Tab-separated table of C-alpha atoms and ligand atoms in Angstrom:
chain	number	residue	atom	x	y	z
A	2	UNK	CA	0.000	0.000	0.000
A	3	UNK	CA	3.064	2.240	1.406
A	4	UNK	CA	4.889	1.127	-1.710
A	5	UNK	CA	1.315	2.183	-4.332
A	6	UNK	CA	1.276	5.613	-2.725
A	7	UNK	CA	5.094	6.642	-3.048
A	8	UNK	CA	4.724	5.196	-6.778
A	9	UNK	CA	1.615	7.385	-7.528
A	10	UNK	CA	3.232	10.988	-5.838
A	11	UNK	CA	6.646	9.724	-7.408
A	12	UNK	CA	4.561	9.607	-11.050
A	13	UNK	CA	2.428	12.924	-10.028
A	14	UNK	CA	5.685	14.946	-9.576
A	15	UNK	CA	7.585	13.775	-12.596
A	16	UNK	CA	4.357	14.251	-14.607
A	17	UNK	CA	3.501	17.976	-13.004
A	18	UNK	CA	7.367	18.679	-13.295
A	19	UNK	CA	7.127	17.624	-17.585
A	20	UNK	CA	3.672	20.152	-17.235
A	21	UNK	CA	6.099	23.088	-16.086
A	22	UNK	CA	8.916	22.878	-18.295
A	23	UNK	CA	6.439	22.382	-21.490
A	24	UNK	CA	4.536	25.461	-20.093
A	25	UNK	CA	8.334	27.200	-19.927
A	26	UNK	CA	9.076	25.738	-23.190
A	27	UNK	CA	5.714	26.939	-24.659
A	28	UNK	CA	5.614	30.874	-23.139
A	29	UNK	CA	7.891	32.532	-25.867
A	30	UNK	CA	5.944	35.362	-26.333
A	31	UNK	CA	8.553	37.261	-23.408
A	32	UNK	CA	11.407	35.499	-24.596
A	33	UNK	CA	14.499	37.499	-25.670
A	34	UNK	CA	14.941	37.421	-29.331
A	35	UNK	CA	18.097	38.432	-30.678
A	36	UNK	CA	18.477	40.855	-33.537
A	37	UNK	CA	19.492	38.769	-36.938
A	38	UNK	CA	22.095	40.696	-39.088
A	39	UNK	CA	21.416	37.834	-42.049
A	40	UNK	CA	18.047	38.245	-44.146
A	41	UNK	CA	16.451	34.787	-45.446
A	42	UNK	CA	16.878	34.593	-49.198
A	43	UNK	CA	14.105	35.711	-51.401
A	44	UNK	CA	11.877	32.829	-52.487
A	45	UNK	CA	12.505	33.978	-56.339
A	46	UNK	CA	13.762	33.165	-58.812
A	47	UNK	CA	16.759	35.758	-59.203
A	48	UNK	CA	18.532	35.746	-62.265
A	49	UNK	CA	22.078	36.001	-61.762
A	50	UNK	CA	23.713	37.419	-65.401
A	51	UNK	CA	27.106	36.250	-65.411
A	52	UNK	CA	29.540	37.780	-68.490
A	53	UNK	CA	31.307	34.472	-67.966
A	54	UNK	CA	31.617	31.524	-65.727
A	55	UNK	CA	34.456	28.971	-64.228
A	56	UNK	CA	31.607	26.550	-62.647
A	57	UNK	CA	34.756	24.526	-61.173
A	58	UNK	CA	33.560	21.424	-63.531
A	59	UNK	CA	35.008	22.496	-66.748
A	60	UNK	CA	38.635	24.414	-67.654
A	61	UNK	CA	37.000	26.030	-69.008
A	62	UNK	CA	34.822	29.808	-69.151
A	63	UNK	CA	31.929	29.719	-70.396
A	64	UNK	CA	30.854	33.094	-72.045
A	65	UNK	CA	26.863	34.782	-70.942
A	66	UNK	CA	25.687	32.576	-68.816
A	67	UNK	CA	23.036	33.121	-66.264
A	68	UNK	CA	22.035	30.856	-62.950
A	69	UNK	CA	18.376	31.101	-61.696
A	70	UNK	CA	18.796	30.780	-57.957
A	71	UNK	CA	15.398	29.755	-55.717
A	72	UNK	CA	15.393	30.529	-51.767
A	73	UNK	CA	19.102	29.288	-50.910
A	74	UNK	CA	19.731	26.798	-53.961
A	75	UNK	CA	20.370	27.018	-57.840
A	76	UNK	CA	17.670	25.927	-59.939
A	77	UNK	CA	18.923	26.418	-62.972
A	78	UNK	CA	22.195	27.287	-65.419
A	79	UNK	CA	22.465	28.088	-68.826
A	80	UNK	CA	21.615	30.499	-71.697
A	81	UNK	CA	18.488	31.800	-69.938
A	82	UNK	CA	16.163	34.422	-70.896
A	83	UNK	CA	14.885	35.696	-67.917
A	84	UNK	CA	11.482	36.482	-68.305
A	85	UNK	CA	9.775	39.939	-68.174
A	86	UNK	CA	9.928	41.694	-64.865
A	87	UNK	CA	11.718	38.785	-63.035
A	88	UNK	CA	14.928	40.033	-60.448
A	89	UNK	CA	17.769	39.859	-62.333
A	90	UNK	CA	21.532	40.379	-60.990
A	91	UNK	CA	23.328	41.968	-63.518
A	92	UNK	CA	27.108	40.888	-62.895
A	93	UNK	CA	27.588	41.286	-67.328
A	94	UNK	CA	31.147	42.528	-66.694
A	95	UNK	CA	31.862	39.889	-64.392
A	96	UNK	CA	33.165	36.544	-64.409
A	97	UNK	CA	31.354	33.998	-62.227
A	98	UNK	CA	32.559	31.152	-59.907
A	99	UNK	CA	31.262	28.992	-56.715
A	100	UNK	CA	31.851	30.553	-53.475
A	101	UNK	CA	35.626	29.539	-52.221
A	102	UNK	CA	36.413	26.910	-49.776
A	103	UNK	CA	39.356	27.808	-47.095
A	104	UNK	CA	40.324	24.317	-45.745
A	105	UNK	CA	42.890	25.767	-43.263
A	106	UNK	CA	41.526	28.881	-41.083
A	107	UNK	CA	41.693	30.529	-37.693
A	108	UNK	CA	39.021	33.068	-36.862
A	109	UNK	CA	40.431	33.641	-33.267
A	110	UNK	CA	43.526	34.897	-34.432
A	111	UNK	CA	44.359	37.808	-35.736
A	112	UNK	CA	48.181	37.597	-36.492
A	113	UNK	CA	50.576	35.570	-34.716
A	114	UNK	CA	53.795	35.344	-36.540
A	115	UNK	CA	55.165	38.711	-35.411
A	116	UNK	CA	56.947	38.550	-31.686
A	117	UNK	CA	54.395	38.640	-28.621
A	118	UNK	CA	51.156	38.788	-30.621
A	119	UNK	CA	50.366	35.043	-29.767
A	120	UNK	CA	50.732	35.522	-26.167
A	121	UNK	CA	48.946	38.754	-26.158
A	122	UNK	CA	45.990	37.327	-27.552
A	123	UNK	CA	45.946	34.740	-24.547
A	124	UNK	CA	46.843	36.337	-22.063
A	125	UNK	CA	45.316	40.199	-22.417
A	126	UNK	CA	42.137	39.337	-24.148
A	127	UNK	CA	39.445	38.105	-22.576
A	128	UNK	CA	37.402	35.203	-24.753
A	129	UNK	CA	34.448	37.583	-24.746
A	130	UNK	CA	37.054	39.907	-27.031
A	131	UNK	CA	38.240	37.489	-28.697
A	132	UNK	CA	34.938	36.471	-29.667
A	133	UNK	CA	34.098	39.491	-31.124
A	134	UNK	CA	37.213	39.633	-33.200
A	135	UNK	CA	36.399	36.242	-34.563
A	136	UNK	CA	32.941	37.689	-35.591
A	137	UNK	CA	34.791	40.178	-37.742
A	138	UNK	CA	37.411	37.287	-38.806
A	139	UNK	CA	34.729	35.548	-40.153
A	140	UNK	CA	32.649	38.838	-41.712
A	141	UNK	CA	36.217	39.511	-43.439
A	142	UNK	CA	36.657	35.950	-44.993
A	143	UNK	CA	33.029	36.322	-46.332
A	144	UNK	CA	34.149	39.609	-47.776
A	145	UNK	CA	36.906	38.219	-49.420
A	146	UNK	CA	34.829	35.561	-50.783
A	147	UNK	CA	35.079	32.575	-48.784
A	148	UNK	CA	32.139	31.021	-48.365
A	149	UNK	CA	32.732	28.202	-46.640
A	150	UNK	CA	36.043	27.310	-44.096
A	151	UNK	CA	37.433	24.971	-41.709
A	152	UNK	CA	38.359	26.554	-38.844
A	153	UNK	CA	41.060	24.832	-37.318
A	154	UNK	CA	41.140	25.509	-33.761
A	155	UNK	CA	40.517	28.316	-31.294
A	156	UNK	CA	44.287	28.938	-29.815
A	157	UNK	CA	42.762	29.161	-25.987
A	158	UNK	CA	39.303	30.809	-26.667
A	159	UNK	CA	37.875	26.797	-25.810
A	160	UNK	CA	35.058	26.253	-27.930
A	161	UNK	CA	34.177	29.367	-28.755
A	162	UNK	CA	33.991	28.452	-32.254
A	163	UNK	CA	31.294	26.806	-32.059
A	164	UNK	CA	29.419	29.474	-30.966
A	165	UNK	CA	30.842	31.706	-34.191
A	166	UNK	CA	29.395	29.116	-36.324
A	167	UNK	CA	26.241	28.425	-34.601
A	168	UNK	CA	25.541	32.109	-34.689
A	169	UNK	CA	26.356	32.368	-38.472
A	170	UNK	CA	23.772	29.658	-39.132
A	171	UNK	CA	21.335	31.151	-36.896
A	172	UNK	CA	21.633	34.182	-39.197
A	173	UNK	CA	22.963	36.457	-36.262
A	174	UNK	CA	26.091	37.182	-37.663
A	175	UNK	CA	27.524	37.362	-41.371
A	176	UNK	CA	30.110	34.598	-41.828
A	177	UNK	CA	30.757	31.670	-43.999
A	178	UNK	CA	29.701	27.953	-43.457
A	179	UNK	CA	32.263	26.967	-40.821
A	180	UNK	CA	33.535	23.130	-39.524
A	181	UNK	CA	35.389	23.757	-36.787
A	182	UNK	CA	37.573	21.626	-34.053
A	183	UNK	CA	37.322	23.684	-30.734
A	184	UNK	CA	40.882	23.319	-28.616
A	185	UNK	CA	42.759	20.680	-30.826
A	186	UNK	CA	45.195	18.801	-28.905
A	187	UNK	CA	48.862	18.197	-27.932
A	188	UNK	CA	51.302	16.943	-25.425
A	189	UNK	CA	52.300	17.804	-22.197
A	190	UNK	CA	55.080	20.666	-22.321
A	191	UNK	CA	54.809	20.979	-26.723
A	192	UNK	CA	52.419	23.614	-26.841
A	193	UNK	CA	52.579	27.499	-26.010
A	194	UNK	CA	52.411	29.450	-23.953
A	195	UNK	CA	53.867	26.869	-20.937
A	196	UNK	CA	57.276	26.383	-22.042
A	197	UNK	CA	58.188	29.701	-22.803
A	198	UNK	CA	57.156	30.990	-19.073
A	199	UNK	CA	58.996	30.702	-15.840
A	200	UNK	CA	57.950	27.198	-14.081
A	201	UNK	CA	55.946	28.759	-11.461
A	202	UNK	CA	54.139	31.188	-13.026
A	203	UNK	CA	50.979	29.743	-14.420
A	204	UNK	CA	49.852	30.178	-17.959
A	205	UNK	CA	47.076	29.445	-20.606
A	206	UNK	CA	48.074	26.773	-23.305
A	207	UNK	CA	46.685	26.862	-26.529
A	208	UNK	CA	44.862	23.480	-26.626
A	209	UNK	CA	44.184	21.125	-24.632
A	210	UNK	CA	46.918	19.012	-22.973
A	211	UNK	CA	46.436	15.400	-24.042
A	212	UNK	CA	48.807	12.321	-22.576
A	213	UNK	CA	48.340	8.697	-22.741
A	214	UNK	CA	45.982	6.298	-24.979
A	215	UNK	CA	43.049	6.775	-22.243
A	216	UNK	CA	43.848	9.687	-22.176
A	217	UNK	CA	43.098	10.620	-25.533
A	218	UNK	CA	40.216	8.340	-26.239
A	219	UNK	CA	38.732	10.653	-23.282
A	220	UNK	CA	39.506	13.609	-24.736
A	221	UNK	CA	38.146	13.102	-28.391
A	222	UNK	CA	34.992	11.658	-26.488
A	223	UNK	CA	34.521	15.223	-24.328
A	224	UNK	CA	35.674	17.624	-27.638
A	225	UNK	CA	32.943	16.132	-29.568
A	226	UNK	CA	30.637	16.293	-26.890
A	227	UNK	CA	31.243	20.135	-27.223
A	228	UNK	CA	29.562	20.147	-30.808
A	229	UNK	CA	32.727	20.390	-32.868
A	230	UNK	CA	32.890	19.120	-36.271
A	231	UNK	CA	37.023	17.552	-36.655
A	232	UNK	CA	39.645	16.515	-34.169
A	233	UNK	CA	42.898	18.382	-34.796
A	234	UNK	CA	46.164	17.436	-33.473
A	235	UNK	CA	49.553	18.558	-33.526
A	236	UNK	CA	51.702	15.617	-34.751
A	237	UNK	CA	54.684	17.532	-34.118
A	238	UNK	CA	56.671	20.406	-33.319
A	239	UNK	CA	60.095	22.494	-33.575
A	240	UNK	CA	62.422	20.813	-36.536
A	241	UNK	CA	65.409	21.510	-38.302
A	242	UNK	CA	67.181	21.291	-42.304
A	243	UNK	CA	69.784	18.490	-42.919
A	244	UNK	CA	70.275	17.181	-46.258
A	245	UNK	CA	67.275	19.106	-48.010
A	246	UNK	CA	65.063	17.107	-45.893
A	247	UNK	CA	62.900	19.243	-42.928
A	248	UNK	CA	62.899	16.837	-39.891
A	249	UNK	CA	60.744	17.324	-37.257
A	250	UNK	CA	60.271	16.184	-33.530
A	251	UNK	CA	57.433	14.378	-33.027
A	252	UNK	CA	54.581	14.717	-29.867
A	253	UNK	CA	52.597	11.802	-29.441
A	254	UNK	CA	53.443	8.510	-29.885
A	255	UNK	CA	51.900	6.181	-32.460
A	256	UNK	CA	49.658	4.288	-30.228
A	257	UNK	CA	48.226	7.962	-28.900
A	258	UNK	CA	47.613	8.934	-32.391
A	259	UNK	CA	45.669	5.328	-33.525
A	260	UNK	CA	43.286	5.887	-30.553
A	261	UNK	CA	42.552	9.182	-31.459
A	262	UNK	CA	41.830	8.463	-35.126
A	263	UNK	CA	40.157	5.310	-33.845
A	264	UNK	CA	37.838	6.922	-31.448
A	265	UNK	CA	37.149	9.869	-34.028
A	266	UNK	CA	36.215	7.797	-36.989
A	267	UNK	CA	34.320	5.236	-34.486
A	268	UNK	CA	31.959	8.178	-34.086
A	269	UNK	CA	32.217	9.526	-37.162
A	270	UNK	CA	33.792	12.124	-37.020
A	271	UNK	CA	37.010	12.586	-38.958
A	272	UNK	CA	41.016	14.016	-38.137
A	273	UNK	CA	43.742	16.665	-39.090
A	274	UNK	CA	46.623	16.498	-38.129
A	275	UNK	CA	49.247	20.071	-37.814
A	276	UNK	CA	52.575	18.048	-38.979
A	277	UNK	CA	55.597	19.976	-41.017
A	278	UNK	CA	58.342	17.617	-40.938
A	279	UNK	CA	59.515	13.938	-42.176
A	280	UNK	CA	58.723	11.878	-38.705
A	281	UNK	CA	55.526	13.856	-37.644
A	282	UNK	CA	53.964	13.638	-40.940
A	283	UNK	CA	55.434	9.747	-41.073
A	284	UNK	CA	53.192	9.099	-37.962
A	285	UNK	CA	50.020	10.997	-38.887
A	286	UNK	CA	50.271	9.144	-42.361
A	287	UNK	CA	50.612	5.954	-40.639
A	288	UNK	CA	47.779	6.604	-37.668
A	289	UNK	CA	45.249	7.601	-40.570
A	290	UNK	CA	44.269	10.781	-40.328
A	291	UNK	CA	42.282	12.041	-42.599
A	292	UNK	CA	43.932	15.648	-43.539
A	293	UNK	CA	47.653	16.561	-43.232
A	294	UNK	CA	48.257	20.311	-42.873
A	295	UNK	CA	51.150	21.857	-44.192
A	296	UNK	CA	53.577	18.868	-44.699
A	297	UNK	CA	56.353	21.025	-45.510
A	298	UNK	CA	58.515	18.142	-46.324
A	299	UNK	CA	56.837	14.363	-47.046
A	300	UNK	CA	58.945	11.700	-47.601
A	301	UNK	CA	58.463	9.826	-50.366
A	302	UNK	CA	57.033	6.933	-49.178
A	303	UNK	CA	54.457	8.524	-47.287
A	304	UNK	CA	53.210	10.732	-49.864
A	305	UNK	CA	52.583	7.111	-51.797
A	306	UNK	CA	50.294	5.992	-48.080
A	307	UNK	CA	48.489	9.189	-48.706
A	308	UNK	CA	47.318	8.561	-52.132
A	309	UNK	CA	46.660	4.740	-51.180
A	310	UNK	CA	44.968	6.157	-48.036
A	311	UNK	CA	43.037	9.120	-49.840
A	312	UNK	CA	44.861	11.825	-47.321
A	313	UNK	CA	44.257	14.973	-48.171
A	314	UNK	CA	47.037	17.212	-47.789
A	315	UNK	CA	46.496	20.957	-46.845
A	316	UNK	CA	49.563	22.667	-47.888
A	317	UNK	CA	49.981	26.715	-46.196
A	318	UNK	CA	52.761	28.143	-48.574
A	319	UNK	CA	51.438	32.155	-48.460
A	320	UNK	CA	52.409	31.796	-44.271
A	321	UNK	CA	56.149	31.013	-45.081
A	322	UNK	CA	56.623	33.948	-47.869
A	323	UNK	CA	54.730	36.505	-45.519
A	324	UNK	CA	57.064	35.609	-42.890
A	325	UNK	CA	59.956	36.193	-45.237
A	326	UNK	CA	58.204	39.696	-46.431
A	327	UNK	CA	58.085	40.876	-42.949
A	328	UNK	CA	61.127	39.836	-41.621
A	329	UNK	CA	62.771	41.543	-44.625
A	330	UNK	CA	60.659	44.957	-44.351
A	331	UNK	CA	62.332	44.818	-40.550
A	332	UNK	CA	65.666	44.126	-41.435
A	333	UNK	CA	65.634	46.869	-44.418
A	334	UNK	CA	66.599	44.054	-46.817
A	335	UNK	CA	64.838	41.977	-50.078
A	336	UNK	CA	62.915	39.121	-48.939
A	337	UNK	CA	64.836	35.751	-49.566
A	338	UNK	CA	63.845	32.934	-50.561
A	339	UNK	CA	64.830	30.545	-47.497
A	340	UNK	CA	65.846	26.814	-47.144
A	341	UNK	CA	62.651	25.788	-45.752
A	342	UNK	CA	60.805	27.682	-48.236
A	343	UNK	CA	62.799	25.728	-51.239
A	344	UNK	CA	61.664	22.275	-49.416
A	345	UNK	CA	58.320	23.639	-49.338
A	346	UNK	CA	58.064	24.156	-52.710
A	347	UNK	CA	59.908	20.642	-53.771
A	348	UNK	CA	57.324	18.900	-51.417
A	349	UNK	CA	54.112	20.617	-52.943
A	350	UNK	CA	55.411	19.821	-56.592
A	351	UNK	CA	55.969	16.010	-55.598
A	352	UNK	CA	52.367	15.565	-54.217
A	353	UNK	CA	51.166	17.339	-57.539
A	354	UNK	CA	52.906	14.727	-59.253
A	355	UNK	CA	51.782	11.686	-57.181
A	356	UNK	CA	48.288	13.013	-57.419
A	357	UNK	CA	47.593	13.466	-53.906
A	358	UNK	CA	44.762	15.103	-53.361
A	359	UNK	CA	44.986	18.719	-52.268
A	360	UNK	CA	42.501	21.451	-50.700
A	361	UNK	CA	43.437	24.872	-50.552
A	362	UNK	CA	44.310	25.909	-46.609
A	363	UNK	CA	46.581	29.336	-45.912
A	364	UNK	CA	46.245	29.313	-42.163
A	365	UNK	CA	44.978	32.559	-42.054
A	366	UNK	CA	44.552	34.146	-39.004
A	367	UNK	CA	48.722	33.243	-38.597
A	368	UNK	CA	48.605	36.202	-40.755
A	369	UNK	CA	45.936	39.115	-40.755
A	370	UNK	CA	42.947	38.983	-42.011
A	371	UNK	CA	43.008	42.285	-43.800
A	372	UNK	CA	44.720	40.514	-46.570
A	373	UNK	CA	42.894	38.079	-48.896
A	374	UNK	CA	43.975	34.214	-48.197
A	375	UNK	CA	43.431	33.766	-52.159
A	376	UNK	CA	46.663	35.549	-52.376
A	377	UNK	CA	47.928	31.831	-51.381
A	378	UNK	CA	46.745	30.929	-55.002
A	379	UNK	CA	49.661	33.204	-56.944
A	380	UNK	CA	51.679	30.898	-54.930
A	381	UNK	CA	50.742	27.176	-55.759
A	382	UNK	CA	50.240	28.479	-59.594
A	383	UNK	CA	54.123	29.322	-59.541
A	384	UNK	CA	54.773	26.373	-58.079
A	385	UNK	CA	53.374	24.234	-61.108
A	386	UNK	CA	49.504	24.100	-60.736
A	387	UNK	CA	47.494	25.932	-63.421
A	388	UNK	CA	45.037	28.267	-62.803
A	389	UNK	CA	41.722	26.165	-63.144
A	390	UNK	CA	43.788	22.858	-61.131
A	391	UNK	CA	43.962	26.124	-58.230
A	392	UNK	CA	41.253	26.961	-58.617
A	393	UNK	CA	39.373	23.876	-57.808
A	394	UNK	CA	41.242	23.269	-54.794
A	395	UNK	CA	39.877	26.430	-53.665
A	396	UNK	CA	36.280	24.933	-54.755
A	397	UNK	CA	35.077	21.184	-55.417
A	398	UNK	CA	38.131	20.145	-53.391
A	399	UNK	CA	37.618	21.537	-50.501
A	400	UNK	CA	34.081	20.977	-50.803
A	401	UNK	CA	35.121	17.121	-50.948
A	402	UNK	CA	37.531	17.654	-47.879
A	403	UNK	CA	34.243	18.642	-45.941
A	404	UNK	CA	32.022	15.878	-47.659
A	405	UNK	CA	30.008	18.765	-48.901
A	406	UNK	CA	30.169	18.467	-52.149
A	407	UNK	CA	27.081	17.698	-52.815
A	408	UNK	CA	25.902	21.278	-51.395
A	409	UNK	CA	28.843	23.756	-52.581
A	410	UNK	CA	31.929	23.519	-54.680
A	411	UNK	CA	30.463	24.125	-58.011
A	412	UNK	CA	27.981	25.977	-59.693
A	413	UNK	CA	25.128	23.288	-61.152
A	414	UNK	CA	21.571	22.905	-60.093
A	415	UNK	CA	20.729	21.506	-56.853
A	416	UNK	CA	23.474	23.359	-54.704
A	417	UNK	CA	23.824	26.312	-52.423
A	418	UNK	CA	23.575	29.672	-54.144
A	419	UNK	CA	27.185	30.155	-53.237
A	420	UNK	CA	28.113	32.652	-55.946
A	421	UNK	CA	30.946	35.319	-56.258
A	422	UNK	CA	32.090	37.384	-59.216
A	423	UNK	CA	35.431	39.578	-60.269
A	424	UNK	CA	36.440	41.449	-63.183
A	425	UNK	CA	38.254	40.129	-65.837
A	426	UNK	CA	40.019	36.441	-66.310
A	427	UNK	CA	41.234	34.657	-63.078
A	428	UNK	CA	42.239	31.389	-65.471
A	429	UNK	CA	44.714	34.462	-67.149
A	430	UNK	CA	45.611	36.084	-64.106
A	431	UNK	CA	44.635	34.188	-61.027
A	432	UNK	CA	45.938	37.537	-58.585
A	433	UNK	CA	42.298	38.574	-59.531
A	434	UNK	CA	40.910	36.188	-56.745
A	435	UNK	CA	41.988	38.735	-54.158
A	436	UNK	CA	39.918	41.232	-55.926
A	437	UNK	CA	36.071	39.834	-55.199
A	438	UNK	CA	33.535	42.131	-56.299
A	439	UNK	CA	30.064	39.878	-55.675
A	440	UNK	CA	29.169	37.536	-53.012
A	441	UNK	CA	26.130	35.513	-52.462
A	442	UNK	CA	25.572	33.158	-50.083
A	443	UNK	CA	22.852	30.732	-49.537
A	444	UNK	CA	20.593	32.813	-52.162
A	445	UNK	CA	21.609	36.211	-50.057
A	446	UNK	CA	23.301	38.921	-51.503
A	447	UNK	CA	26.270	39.783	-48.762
A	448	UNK	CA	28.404	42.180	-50.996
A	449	UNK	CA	27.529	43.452	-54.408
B	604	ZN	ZN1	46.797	26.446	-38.281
């Protein structure tokens, strides 16, 4: 009897208690609603007049074309006539492409190549700041036409990031389509700003300190939990030149690295890995990961795992010559064109060669963001790739990098209404890419 009645007040309180939070759940009418920056797209159609288009399929233009775009998607592309009194978008004197894809980006960053900015950002802004910066971070890689990125960890602002990119899809802020990876992970002791402090003084670090196969099975488990898209690791750190070969010292050991990948992929989610030199690239290749970023030397024989493995490879030239430029502009000198630099460029034309596949990444954020990262694209053309091969990495390839290519990456019915525009030919002169006049986004005009 006892037992009946503390059964039915047990079943009366979780029942009145559901009645309260639906009633809380239901009584929006007081509830704060933010101001959205973003308007929804128009239902349309708008007909987008392109003078010509690179749609990232072919090499190439195609001459007066123009793409019917419906809410956020294309509906249609070809040699339309738009019919009388329909929206149209005259971009005549423009050359079309899809929205560009930055593989490799750091929206809480904002410089950190030059002495003390790194440690400045962690240690005299407060996340709330830093926040806000990223906001503008991400307005600016809109602006420069990137419409979707990967932002590859926070440097100490947590997971912050995922808040940036929640917001953008909320329609809060302007920004692109972002994956991100929260705090990203190293060793104990590899990672600024610890070992550059006194031992007693206590300082942020600019991921999160992983150690030990439990360890890191525990950490990928609570990162996800956080709502972040990738893992990111650093494979390795520091490194020096002997016989035209960039060696690096390596951070976690293999079996750390397998049960990272393994717990990733086991909840499908996937892994890139920061490695620059032969024997931290040697163990990311052979964990599995899925993207290596900026591999500024790959042996041989692990360039051949990443084609047999389909690892992409994220290569960040642009960071090494603007850390040239600058140190030259101090010293008063020319830049010059460095060892490291040379290996660099060796390394990128091998993978070219083995047909690895490669996404465009510039690790912007290492330098400002009031420069274009499609400056990075001068760069790989002069190292061997032509224009359209650059600019697909910078498209469909990155797209496929973020198994969204069935959503962005080209311009073809069916896909976002990611759509920029810039006078004259980028396939004849691909410095134009810095110059974006249009944007569109998801069927939303952002800069015209
Ligand atoms: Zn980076």
């Amino acid at each position: 009897m006892l037992k009946r009645l503390v059964l039915s007040l047990c079943l009366f309180a979780l029942l009145s208690g559901f009645a309260l939070a639906q009633n809380i759940a239901d009584d929006t009418s007081n509830a704060p609603r933010p101001v959205k920056l973003v308007p929804l797209p128009p239902p349309g159609p708008v007909y987008i007049r392109c003078g010509a288009l690179f749609d990232s399929k072919s090499d190439q233009l195609q001459q007066n074309v123009v793409i019917a775009v419906e809410h956020d998607r294309i509906k249609q592309v070809g040699k339309l006539s738009p019919p009388a009194g329909a929206q149209v978008i005259d971009l005549s004197n423009l050359t079309c492409l899809p929205g560009m894809v930055e593989s490799h980006t750091h929206v809480f960053l904002q410089g950190d190549r030059k002495p003390g900015q790194y440690d400045a950002q962690l240690l005299k802004q407060s996340v709330a700041y830093r926040a806000i910066e990223a906001t503008t971070a991400a307005h600016a890689a809109l602006d420069w036409g990137f419409t979707t990125i990967r932002d590859l960890e926070t440097e100490g602002a947590g997971y912050a990031d995922v808040d940036i990119r929640n917001a953008i899809n909320n329609r809060l802020i302007w920004g692109p389509r972002m994956q991100v990876v929260g705090r990203a992970m190293d060793v104990t002791g590899a990672y600024p700003l610890q070992p550059a402090y006194a031992w007693d003084v206590t300082v942020p670090i600019g991921v999160q300190t992983v150690d030990g196969v439990e360890g890191a099975r525990k950490a990928v488990r609570e990162q996800l939990s956080h709502g972040t898209d990738w893992v990111k690791v650093y494979a390795d750190r520091g490194g020096k030149i002997h016989d035209n070969i960039f060696d690096t010292i390596p951070t976690f050991t293999l079996d750390e690295l397998r049960a990272i990948v393994d717990e990733a992929h086991r909840e499908r989610h996937r892994v890139a890995a920061h490695a620059t030199g032969m024997m931290g690239v040697h163990d990311a290749v052979e964990a599995g990961v899925d993207t290596l970023e900026h591999g500024n030397y790959i042996a041989p024989e692990d360039m051949k795992t990443m084609v047999a493995k389909g690892i992409w490879f994220v290569p960040t030239p642009y960071v090494a010559e603007y850390d040239a430029q600058w140190r030259a502009e101090r010293a008063g000198t020319q830049p010059q064109e460095t060892p490291g630099l040379k290996i660099e460029e060796a390394t990128f034309r091998r993978a070219l060669q083995a047909g690895v596949k490669i996404a465009f990444g510039t690790d912007v954020g290492a330098f400002e963001w009031d420069m274009s990262p499609a400056r990075q694209l001068v760069t790989m053309v002069k190292w061997g790739m032509t224009p359209a091969q650059a600019l697909r990495t910078v498209t469909i390839r990155g797209a496929e990098l973020m198994e969204m290519q069935n959503d962005i990456g080209t311009i073809e019915p069916g896909k976002y209404a990611d759509i920029i525009a810039v006078q004259g030919n980028p396939l004849a002169d691909i410095s134009l890419m810095q110059k974006i006049s249009f944007v569109m986004k998801g069927g939303v005009v952002f800069k015209k």
